[in-house]
């Protein structure tokens, strides 16, 4: 074969990343022999199935063209933008996840690849019937359409909280008219004028970001205390980007719960953003995907998976609450969405704004605050807007003023709650532990109730009358008698969860109206909105909540935050325990006193001298970050070094042992690389699988992925053994 004919044959083949979890791409021939450009989405036969994939380039020729199957479908879509295909390949290379798994994230809505169906939408007639009188429910429908223009019956039912019969009734009465539109209809454009007047601080920050737009890649750490108006600052950049005709992606953790955030967006821009998260129905996701790809969606707000939407022309990425661990995806393509957002911004040549009140140490160091060369611009907002004051933070030393036996609220906190009740103000009691008690123990023989699938205690959930494993979801019925020694009625609940705390609140303040805010009591975004509304309307005196209560809700009448166990987050002691504990406690404490009422946060602790507590009490966040940075630097830990975890798991413990021995025998020996393990993982049994773990620590100059690749890819692990690579791990279980 001459080189010339070889290249002609190759031109008729394409390399396709098929959306299956396999770490390789496959060659296919094209139907008419015409090469398809990189980024083309294609349907291909794969085993007995037809799957979608993304063309990465010309075929690589390891299989003769005559033995290849042909591309079976080319959906009528523009090829994915080159920067996006680059992004997918770089994510696969960085995370060491199969390229097929990454392609699958980008093609998560296969229905979006087909031409859209027609949709039935309802809108208000113009003019409205003269004799129209609307019930409260019908008025809600009319109000929402006043903002949204037109909506489907299903959307209206959800947004206005009405039944289908309200919609059909309104249509019959002439209060609504039905229109058929193509699913492709673009979302209404945001209103760009009429933003709020910004403070001097805010204007400086907004102008600084504004100057960076259209100047290519530029990361910014937007660092502002709770209530300082960060959102308005980045909304200003959003507005300028839309004005320039480019798209914006806003990432938020747990977006589904943030009704307050959506309301702020609607107040600012007059429309709802295109949403992308697990709670969005399939039809809306299909539209969001197409609108991102066509450029019709000017602003998409979403959870971390929105980073894998195929934007046509991304001009700005915002990562709000950048310090949140929810950005770390722990399965499939294990990655940190904040870090990948910075990568995407680099490839898209656009700014990325990392917004937070408590910066992650990574971003802090990248902003040059620990003495290293700055890679991110640092913009800070240090004042709360208007009259609002930062809360006063006090320690309650549990050694000096302990609660009574079997109770968890110490006398100073109890009196503070009583004062709030007297004054008609609200209190939040924070305990980041779901359920009633974290442990059930036999008072006679000491037997602990554990999960059959995991190395973990079963958590008592008294409201549900169940014992639950928080790792795998296994449930069982609580027993009164000990399964081990047979003693009658000997099983006792140990330690507090939010339910037990609520029980104490009821005993101490029988007149108070209280509510528990955790993922068990508030399971859906709708119920979260109801909960927030009831607190806003003053129907609750005392909120007992987990970290769900700490996120972004503004309760103007909440003036006391009691942190029941401020030491809890420091237990376990992984790399980021202190940092995470500080972030969470600062965020919860910041809930106190949002409006013109000063707030107090009281931290119950056994150790008010530790660095986290001292930083909170003195309000010296920067000193805490500096100390934390130095200790990481000394320990040779991220962000000053590189770290990866290899987690091996198997149903059969002997196979796991064999795999760990193989890994151990072939461990790499390189200068600047240290390998710890393989050893039993701290959580040695999880979801029915035995687990072993290796940590690899390396100098920043080391190509860690290459070291791991050279080590593990040539190993033929025993069947049934899974190996998960986690670059820059956040979980050390
Ligand atoms: Zn017993
Ligand atoms: Zn379990």
XYZ file of C-alpha atoms and ligand atoms in Angstrom:
735
model
C 0.000 0.000 0.000
C 1.432 3.398 -0.932
C 1.377 6.216 1.630
C -0.993 8.095 -0.636
C -3.704 5.442 -0.809
C -3.279 4.869 2.920
C -4.125 8.483 3.701
C -7.107 8.372 1.352
C -8.475 5.362 3.163
C -7.918 7.069 6.490
C -9.760 10.136 5.294
C -12.822 7.939 4.907
C -12.611 6.764 8.509
C -13.206 8.630 11.758
C -12.075 8.122 15.346
C -15.137 8.153 17.615
C -15.362 8.500 21.398
C -18.421 6.305 21.921
C -20.508 7.111 24.997
C -19.616 3.947 26.919
C -17.271 3.669 29.912
C -14.305 2.378 27.894
C -10.897 3.967 27.903
C -10.431 4.086 24.159
C -12.011 5.448 21.008
C -13.005 3.412 17.938
C -12.617 3.774 14.173
C -15.649 3.826 11.883
C -16.020 4.428 8.176
C -18.192 7.246 6.943
C -21.059 6.432 4.664
C -20.055 8.261 1.519
C -16.366 8.308 2.262
C -16.457 11.991 3.190
C -14.536 12.746 6.383
C -16.570 14.233 9.215
C -15.027 17.137 11.124
C -13.851 16.819 14.724
C -16.766 17.405 17.098
C -19.418 15.869 14.828
C -21.933 13.865 16.825
C -22.548 10.481 15.226
C -24.666 7.399 15.820
C -22.649 4.192 15.513
C -23.338 0.471 15.803
C -21.716 -0.812 18.987
C -22.182 -4.513 19.628
C -25.902 -5.159 19.337
C -26.756 -1.523 20.111
C -26.712 1.814 18.357
C -24.947 4.435 20.482
C -23.898 8.035 20.068
C -20.366 9.278 20.063
C -18.180 12.247 19.211
C -15.753 12.368 16.286
C -12.272 13.121 17.637
C -10.495 13.125 14.265
C -9.542 10.843 11.391
C -9.402 7.106 12.069
C -6.182 5.782 13.564
C -6.113 2.773 11.290
C -5.396 -0.044 13.745
C -8.173 -2.018 12.029
C -8.331 -2.303 8.238
C -11.112 -0.080 6.841
C -12.838 -3.022 5.148
C -13.348 -4.618 8.587
C -14.815 -1.461 10.124
C -18.474 -0.732 10.661
C -19.927 2.452 9.215
C -21.302 5.488 11.007
C -25.053 4.851 10.983
C -26.443 8.291 11.721
C -25.319 11.893 11.665
C -27.877 13.984 13.589
C -28.639 17.382 12.056
C -26.568 19.386 14.518
C -23.556 21.621 14.140
C -20.343 19.923 15.301
C -19.420 20.567 18.935
C -17.176 23.603 19.342
C -13.462 22.690 19.070
C -12.746 24.133 22.530
C -15.386 21.827 23.982
C -13.944 18.699 22.363
C -10.503 19.743 23.607
C -12.052 20.120 27.058
C -13.504 16.602 27.018
C -10.152 15.104 26.045
C -8.294 17.112 28.661
C -10.777 16.092 31.385
C -10.292 12.435 30.474
C -6.512 12.831 30.535
C -6.477 14.756 33.827
C -8.936 12.549 35.725
C -7.674 9.342 34.065
C -11.326 8.480 33.446
C -12.287 6.640 30.243
C -12.823 9.030 27.314
C -16.103 7.191 26.690
C -17.359 8.117 30.172
C -16.528 11.765 29.557
C -18.252 11.638 26.151
C -21.259 10.167 27.921
C -21.443 13.181 30.245
C -21.433 15.495 27.217
C -24.113 13.409 25.466
C -26.216 12.848 28.566
C -29.429 13.785 26.719
C -29.581 11.546 23.620
C -33.123 12.802 22.904
C -31.636 16.262 22.424
C -29.901 14.988 19.298
C -33.223 14.445 17.522
C -35.361 17.204 15.976
C -37.602 18.644 18.681
C -41.324 17.885 18.818
C -43.948 20.613 18.843
C -45.085 21.711 22.275
C -48.414 22.956 23.548
C -47.913 26.154 25.506
C -50.359 28.404 27.282
C -50.220 32.177 27.332
C -52.465 35.018 28.416
C -54.721 36.342 25.642
C -54.348 39.948 24.644
C -56.519 41.652 25.668
C -57.714 39.553 28.594
C -61.491 38.988 28.820
C -63.151 42.142 30.181
C -65.307 40.373 32.739
C -62.450 38.192 34.008
C -62.258 37.493 37.734
C -59.477 35.236 38.933
C -59.301 32.959 41.961
C -56.046 33.016 43.931
C -54.793 29.940 42.062
C -55.699 31.406 38.661
C -54.068 34.691 39.644
C -50.805 32.840 40.374
C -50.932 31.331 36.884
C -51.550 34.777 35.385
C -48.673 36.303 37.398
C -46.211 33.655 36.302
C -47.202 34.028 32.657
C -46.771 37.773 33.075
C -43.086 37.035 33.648
C -42.537 33.936 31.547
C -44.698 34.686 28.489
C -45.765 31.138 27.686
C -45.435 27.809 29.471
C -46.577 24.227 29.176
C -49.323 22.953 31.421
C -46.834 20.831 33.371
C -44.516 23.785 33.964
C -47.402 26.004 35.024
C -48.694 23.384 37.429
C -45.301 23.181 39.083
C -44.418 26.871 39.106
C -47.861 28.091 40.232
C -48.563 25.067 42.435
C -51.940 24.434 40.778
C -53.632 21.327 39.410
C -54.142 20.568 35.717
C -57.834 21.411 36.077
C -56.979 25.036 36.941
C -55.193 25.337 33.580
C -57.941 23.654 31.556
C -60.548 25.718 33.429
C -58.741 28.940 32.574
C -58.421 27.897 28.929
C -62.164 27.129 28.788
C -62.967 30.524 30.343
C -60.798 32.337 27.802
C -58.215 33.371 30.418
C -55.539 31.335 28.650
C -54.916 30.570 25.008
C -53.056 27.583 23.678
C -50.300 27.908 21.086
C -48.211 25.272 19.324
C -44.534 26.124 19.187
C -41.451 24.340 18.086
C -39.432 23.039 21.007
C -36.605 25.056 19.534
C -38.156 28.407 20.505
C -35.437 30.371 22.247
C -35.878 31.364 25.886
C -36.884 35.017 26.338
C -33.897 37.368 26.472
C -32.763 38.677 29.866
C -33.427 42.337 30.621
C -30.022 43.966 30.845
C -30.905 47.468 31.989
C -32.114 48.393 35.437
C -29.561 46.652 37.624
C -29.371 47.846 41.211
C -27.097 50.715 42.188
C -23.830 49.196 43.357
C -21.781 50.318 46.344
C -18.300 51.718 45.817
C -16.716 48.354 46.706
C -19.054 46.507 44.383
C -18.495 48.940 41.529
C -14.722 48.522 41.762
C -15.019 44.738 41.685
C -17.601 44.779 38.877
C -15.447 47.106 36.770
C -12.370 44.958 37.346
C -14.212 41.868 36.081
C -15.806 43.907 33.282
C -12.349 44.913 32.068
C -11.340 41.265 31.846
C -14.257 40.263 29.620
C -13.259 39.844 25.998
C -9.607 39.719 27.035
C -9.331 35.950 27.047
C -8.707 33.603 29.940
C -8.590 35.165 33.374
C -9.422 33.574 36.733
C -10.766 35.773 39.532
C -11.285 34.981 43.197
C -14.274 37.127 44.216
C -13.916 37.058 47.970
C -16.681 38.710 49.955
C -18.204 38.221 53.396
C -21.772 36.915 53.570
C -24.143 39.740 52.697
C -21.519 41.832 50.891
C -23.329 41.622 47.557
C -21.103 39.257 45.550
C -24.092 38.100 43.532
C -24.844 41.629 42.263
C -21.187 41.973 41.284
C -21.174 38.857 39.167
C -24.656 39.633 37.795
C -23.077 42.791 36.416
C -20.478 40.685 34.586
C -23.264 38.360 33.393
C -25.109 41.353 31.977
C -22.039 42.665 30.165
C -21.292 39.242 28.688
C -24.829 38.823 27.336
C -24.629 42.322 25.908
C -21.511 41.240 24.032
C -23.539 38.374 22.548
C -21.796 35.559 24.383
C -23.067 32.856 26.748
C -22.691 32.559 30.518
C -22.516 29.477 32.718
C -23.226 29.884 36.439
C -22.418 26.891 38.632
C -24.036 26.588 42.043
C -23.907 23.744 44.546
C -27.282 22.123 45.242
C -28.965 24.513 42.867
C -32.280 22.780 43.237
C -32.675 24.139 46.729
C -31.926 27.723 45.995
C -35.314 29.254 45.278
C -33.941 32.450 46.802
C -31.144 32.592 44.236
C -33.557 32.104 41.308
C -35.747 34.883 42.659
C -32.761 37.225 42.732
C -31.942 36.323 39.149
C -35.535 36.966 38.119
C -35.580 40.299 39.947
C -32.395 41.368 38.165
C -32.999 40.027 34.638
C -36.794 39.762 34.408
C -36.658 36.133 33.221
C -35.745 32.740 34.600
C -32.342 31.349 33.604
C -32.074 28.074 31.735
C -31.610 25.489 34.476
C -29.601 22.280 34.496
C -29.539 19.964 37.499
C -30.851 16.598 38.616
C -34.310 17.927 39.423
C -34.946 19.322 35.913
C -37.371 17.165 33.914
C -36.136 15.393 30.778
C -37.981 17.673 28.339
C -36.486 20.810 29.844
C -33.046 19.212 29.897
C -33.356 18.340 26.227
C -34.200 21.956 25.438
C -31.439 23.287 27.699
C -28.874 21.093 25.926
C -30.009 22.229 22.471
C -30.173 25.855 23.529
C -26.676 25.707 25.001
C -25.427 24.183 21.767
C -27.234 26.617 19.462
C -26.318 29.621 21.585
C -29.987 30.430 22.271
C -29.519 29.942 26.015
C -27.735 33.104 27.062
C -27.433 32.124 30.705
C -27.412 28.585 32.060
C -27.400 28.039 35.803
C -26.687 24.571 37.006
C -25.062 22.049 39.256
C -21.612 20.712 38.443
C -22.769 18.578 35.485
C -23.710 21.790 33.619
C -19.987 22.147 32.990
C -20.398 19.398 30.379
C -22.978 21.276 28.300
C -21.907 22.000 24.707
C -21.949 25.818 24.742
C -21.560 27.429 21.338
C -19.692 30.501 22.570
C -18.947 30.652 26.261
C -17.909 34.130 27.384
C -17.941 33.786 31.190
C -18.061 31.081 33.858
C -19.117 31.804 37.445
C -18.469 29.228 40.174
C -20.478 30.404 43.177
C -19.563 29.025 46.627
C -16.341 27.798 45.055
C -15.161 26.242 48.338
C -18.070 23.780 48.417
C -17.161 20.136 48.460
C -20.335 19.399 46.480
C -18.274 20.348 43.415
C -16.255 17.193 43.819
C -17.830 14.300 41.933
C -16.856 11.057 43.641
C -17.943 8.471 41.073
C -17.672 7.744 37.331
C -15.549 10.634 36.074
C -14.048 11.589 39.450
C -13.327 15.301 39.188
C -13.569 18.654 40.906
C -15.933 20.877 38.923
C -14.279 24.089 40.144
C -10.904 22.989 38.825
C -12.412 21.718 35.587
C -14.294 25.031 35.233
C -10.945 26.826 35.317
C -9.667 24.401 32.668
C -12.718 25.007 30.508
C -12.371 28.781 30.822
C -8.760 28.470 29.716
C -9.757 26.455 26.648
C -12.699 28.775 25.876
C -10.458 31.828 26.430
C -12.845 33.485 28.854
C -12.804 34.722 32.459
C -13.876 32.472 35.325
C -15.083 34.004 38.589
C -14.772 31.930 41.764
C -17.089 33.519 44.323
C -17.071 32.740 48.038
C -17.114 34.119 51.568
C -14.652 31.463 52.731
C -12.130 30.716 49.972
C -10.787 27.226 49.527
C -7.120 27.021 50.380
C -6.425 26.117 46.738
C -7.961 29.338 45.433
C -6.413 31.367 48.239
C -2.950 30.120 47.337
C -3.651 30.583 43.610
C -4.576 34.194 44.342
C -1.057 34.653 45.687
C -2.162 35.092 49.290
C 0.299 32.570 50.714
C 3.335 34.171 49.147
C 3.427 32.226 45.880
C 3.192 33.969 42.521
C -0.481 34.913 41.978
C -2.255 33.059 39.198
C -5.724 34.375 40.040
C -6.828 37.946 40.462
C -8.105 38.613 44.000
C -11.089 40.960 44.418
C -12.438 41.434 47.896
C -15.678 42.807 49.322
C -15.250 43.230 53.043
C -18.391 45.125 54.057
C -21.947 43.977 54.455
C -24.422 46.022 52.442
C -26.526 48.620 54.238
C -27.067 48.363 57.959
C -26.416 44.665 58.358
C -23.651 43.838 60.814
C -21.494 40.755 60.964
C -22.621 38.556 63.846
C -20.803 38.548 67.131
C -19.257 35.122 67.700
C -18.934 33.671 71.209
C -17.597 30.374 72.471
C -19.537 28.310 74.993
C -16.947 26.230 76.822
C -18.573 22.878 77.484
C -15.993 22.063 80.172
C -17.022 25.099 82.219
C -20.762 25.115 81.524
C -21.706 21.587 80.473
C -25.293 20.647 79.648
C -27.132 18.326 82.045
C -26.574 14.613 81.527
C -28.394 13.304 78.452
C -28.872 16.812 77.094
C -26.883 18.761 74.522
C -27.697 22.448 74.972
C -25.495 24.191 77.564
C -26.998 26.787 79.943
C -25.658 29.918 78.125
C -27.194 28.775 74.837
C -30.470 27.848 76.548
C -30.776 31.351 78.043
C -29.951 32.959 74.710
C -32.720 30.955 73.009
C -35.149 31.971 75.765
C -34.262 35.645 75.182
C -34.961 35.301 71.466
C -38.323 33.673 72.134
C -39.166 36.520 74.484
C -38.207 39.095 71.829
C -40.141 37.308 69.070
C -36.950 36.562 67.111
C -35.797 33.309 65.540
C -32.978 30.922 66.445
C -31.145 28.285 64.438
C -29.600 25.305 66.210
C -27.037 23.705 63.954
C -25.907 20.107 64.230
C -24.552 18.480 61.118
C -25.913 15.054 61.895
C -29.086 13.587 60.449
C -31.418 11.339 62.412
C -31.894 10.792 66.130
C -28.654 9.193 67.283
C -25.492 8.159 65.423
C -25.078 4.939 67.396
C -27.240 2.294 69.000
C -25.433 0.365 71.718
C -26.257 -2.523 74.065
C -26.075 -1.271 77.651
C -25.265 -4.772 78.821
C -22.578 -6.156 76.478
C -21.543 -3.091 74.452
C -22.709 -4.531 71.108
C -23.022 -1.815 68.432
C -25.526 -2.037 65.597
C -23.556 -1.886 62.340
C -24.471 -2.022 58.661
C -24.191 -5.462 57.029
C -22.788 -3.836 53.838
C -20.393 -1.281 55.328
C -17.990 -0.652 58.179
C -20.385 1.842 59.695
C -22.854 2.316 62.502
C -26.543 2.264 61.788
C -28.033 5.677 62.514
C -31.285 5.785 64.460
C -34.031 7.727 62.643
C -36.822 7.879 65.172
C -39.277 9.905 63.046
C -39.136 7.203 60.388
C -38.865 4.403 62.953
C -35.822 3.015 61.127
C -32.124 2.417 61.488
C -30.311 3.700 58.394
C -26.814 3.371 56.999
C -25.744 6.794 55.709
C -23.191 5.243 53.357
C -25.245 2.693 51.419
C -28.845 3.449 52.389
C -29.463 0.044 54.010
C -32.376 0.184 56.477
C -33.628 -2.055 59.239
C -36.156 -1.984 62.051
C -34.743 -0.967 65.436
C -34.721 -3.814 67.975
C -35.180 -3.303 71.698
C -33.359 -6.484 72.646
C -29.674 -7.099 71.992
C -28.964 -9.329 68.999
C -25.665 -10.387 70.565
C -26.249 -11.119 74.264
C -30.032 -11.402 74.101
C -30.567 -8.978 76.996
C -34.118 -7.549 76.978
C -34.668 -3.869 76.319
C -30.944 -3.135 76.476
C -30.405 -1.168 73.243
C -29.722 2.525 73.868
C -29.375 5.526 71.579
C -25.987 7.232 71.960
C -25.180 10.796 70.994
C -27.365 13.411 69.361
C -28.694 13.917 65.863
C -31.043 16.728 64.837
C -34.127 14.709 65.800
C -32.857 14.221 69.329
C -31.987 17.893 69.554
C -35.532 18.737 68.473
C -36.784 16.505 71.292
C -34.730 18.528 73.770
C -36.071 21.788 72.321
C -39.603 20.483 72.796
C -38.869 19.545 76.417
C -37.199 22.851 77.239
C -39.466 25.188 75.278
C -42.844 23.469 74.978
C -44.475 26.695 73.751
C -41.993 27.304 70.932
C -42.752 26.388 67.346
C -39.803 24.442 65.967
C -38.963 22.666 62.716
C -36.250 20.235 61.662
C -34.411 21.131 58.450
C -32.457 18.165 57.088
C -32.514 16.073 53.933
C -34.837 13.642 55.746
C -37.502 16.203 56.587
C -37.071 18.411 53.518
C -36.565 15.958 50.718
C -37.495 17.907 47.580
C -36.847 21.428 46.266
C -40.571 22.116 46.607
C -40.632 21.204 50.281
C -37.473 23.276 50.829
C -39.252 26.293 49.348
C -42.230 25.688 51.615
C -39.922 25.400 54.583
C -38.112 28.633 53.754
C -41.428 30.430 53.251
C -42.767 29.278 56.611
C -39.621 30.556 58.353
C -39.781 33.859 56.459
C -43.399 34.304 57.471
C -42.528 33.823 61.120
C -44.264 30.479 61.561
C -41.168 28.951 63.156
C -39.341 30.104 66.303
C -36.519 27.579 66.404
C -34.972 25.808 63.425
C -33.030 22.652 64.158
C -30.940 21.948 61.099
C -28.061 20.176 59.394
C -25.838 21.811 56.781
C -28.918 22.202 54.578
C -29.959 25.037 56.894
C -26.595 26.736 56.358
C -26.954 27.304 52.631
C -27.915 30.639 51.203
C -31.255 31.228 52.902
C -31.834 34.729 54.181
C -33.970 34.852 57.294
C -34.111 38.502 58.379
C -35.590 37.739 61.794
C -32.979 35.106 62.663
C -30.703 36.624 65.284
C -29.220 33.624 67.083
C -27.240 30.722 65.702
C -26.285 27.995 68.162
C -23.651 25.579 66.917
C -24.271 22.553 69.086
C -21.036 20.681 68.419
C -18.418 22.958 66.900
C -15.776 20.233 67.276
C -17.651 17.668 65.179
C -16.108 18.562 61.816
C -12.581 18.231 63.189
C -13.015 14.567 64.024
C -11.559 12.170 61.492
C -8.740 14.564 60.759
C -8.348 14.292 56.996
C -6.326 16.783 54.992
C -9.094 19.369 54.787
C -10.880 18.771 58.119
C -9.883 22.118 59.644
C -10.486 24.068 56.443
C -13.879 22.479 55.873
C -14.889 22.903 59.483
C -13.969 26.590 59.358
C -15.899 27.119 56.117
C -19.009 25.423 57.411
C -19.018 27.092 60.824
C -18.335 30.528 59.331
C -21.176 30.000 56.873
C -23.634 28.896 59.564
C -22.591 31.705 61.914
C -23.131 34.162 59.044
C -26.840 33.264 59.050
C -27.320 35.324 62.208
C -28.459 38.923 61.876
C -28.929 39.547 58.187
C -31.174 42.593 58.256
C -30.809 45.537 60.608
C -30.766 43.317 63.698
C -27.382 42.371 65.094
C -26.887 38.630 65.401
C -25.000 36.350 67.732
C -23.468 32.984 66.954
C -22.645 30.733 69.913
C -20.247 27.853 69.415
C -20.393 24.991 71.893
C -16.913 23.501 72.089
C -14.661 21.378 74.280
C -11.588 23.077 72.836
C -11.954 26.807 72.298
C -8.169 27.047 71.860
C -7.901 25.231 68.525
C -7.035 27.145 65.373
C -10.497 26.903 63.805
C -12.241 28.211 66.921
C -9.681 30.967 67.440
C -10.079 32.154 63.857
C -13.871 32.237 64.190
C -13.785 34.009 67.557
C -11.268 36.621 66.477
C -12.778 37.017 63.014
C -9.276 36.591 61.598
C -9.982 34.376 58.640
C -6.858 35.375 56.782
C -4.584 34.355 59.632
C -6.313 30.986 59.753
C -5.762 30.492 56.021
C -2.122 31.537 56.379
C -1.535 29.031 59.204
C -3.351 26.303 57.324
C -1.314 27.040 54.190
C 1.958 26.808 56.104
C 1.069 23.471 57.668
C 0.148 22.049 54.253
C 3.351 23.380 52.766
C 5.399 21.766 55.533
C 3.575 18.461 55.142
C 4.107 18.511 51.380
C 0.374 18.361 50.764
C -1.912 20.045 48.197
C -2.017 22.738 47.011
C 1.779 22.720 47.417
C 2.203 19.181 46.141
C 0.205 16.685 44.161
C -1.854 13.888 45.632
C -3.812 11.004 44.156
C -5.685 8.073 45.627
C -6.114 4.656 44.097
C -9.047 2.812 45.605
C -9.255 -0.920 44.979
C -12.467 -2.736 45.769
C -13.806 -6.252 45.418
C -16.675 -8.333 46.723
C -14.230 -11.123 47.515
C -11.619 -10.168 50.161
C -9.052 -12.654 48.809
C -9.151 -11.126 45.354
C -8.697 -7.724 46.914
C -5.652 -9.050 48.799
C -4.214 -10.439 45.570
C -4.764 -7.126 43.782
C -3.155 -5.183 46.623
C -0.116 -7.468 46.455
C 0.171 -6.940 42.689
C -0.017 -3.200 43.173
C 2.530 -3.328 45.957
C 5.000 -5.476 43.991
C 5.001 -3.072 41.052
C 4.982 0.197 42.979
C 6.892 2.962 41.219
C 10.207 4.307 42.470
C 10.711 7.841 41.241
C 12.445 10.821 42.693
C 9.848 13.162 44.201
C 7.131 10.496 44.434
C 6.048 8.822 47.689
C 3.628 5.912 47.786
C 1.646 5.116 50.952
C 0.004 1.705 50.942
C -1.651 -0.280 49.576
C -3.393 -0.790 52.868
C -6.886 -1.374 54.109
C -9.019 1.729 53.525
C -10.340 3.468 56.672
C -13.788 2.414 55.489
C -12.638 -1.125 54.733
C -16.067 -2.401 53.741
C -18.515 -0.241 51.783
C -21.695 -1.154 49.897
C -20.800 -4.817 50.089
C -17.267 -4.373 48.743
C -13.948 -4.728 50.541
C -11.649 -1.779 49.979
C -7.953 -1.058 49.879
C -6.281 2.244 49.231
C -3.038 3.788 48.039
C -2.085 7.434 48.398
C 0.508 8.857 46.035
C 2.145 12.112 46.965
C 4.373 13.898 44.469
C 6.235 17.140 43.887
C 4.336 19.654 41.777
C 6.800 19.141 38.930
C 5.941 15.435 38.639
C 3.552 14.253 35.922
C 1.471 12.279 38.398
C -0.937 10.918 35.796
C 1.973 9.464 33.821
C 3.364 7.800 36.956
C -0.018 6.215 37.726
C -0.571 5.259 34.109
C 2.804 3.510 33.942
C 2.013 1.691 37.154
C -1.546 0.457 36.850
C -2.409 0.130 33.163
C -0.163 -2.890 32.635
C -1.568 -4.716 35.661
C -4.015 -7.521 34.957
C -6.105 -7.256 38.100
C -8.093 -10.311 39.217
C -11.653 -10.387 37.845
C -14.175 -8.511 39.966
C -11.574 -6.073 41.291
C -12.312 -2.434 40.541
C -9.675 0.285 40.513
C -10.799 3.889 40.918
C -8.272 6.670 40.340
C -8.945 9.882 42.240
C -6.671 12.765 41.294
C -6.571 15.317 44.119
C -8.839 13.352 46.477
C -11.216 15.076 48.894
C -12.498 11.900 50.490
C -10.063 9.822 52.505
C -12.449 7.094 53.620
Zn -25.855 -7.023 74.360
Zn -24.126 0.544 54.635
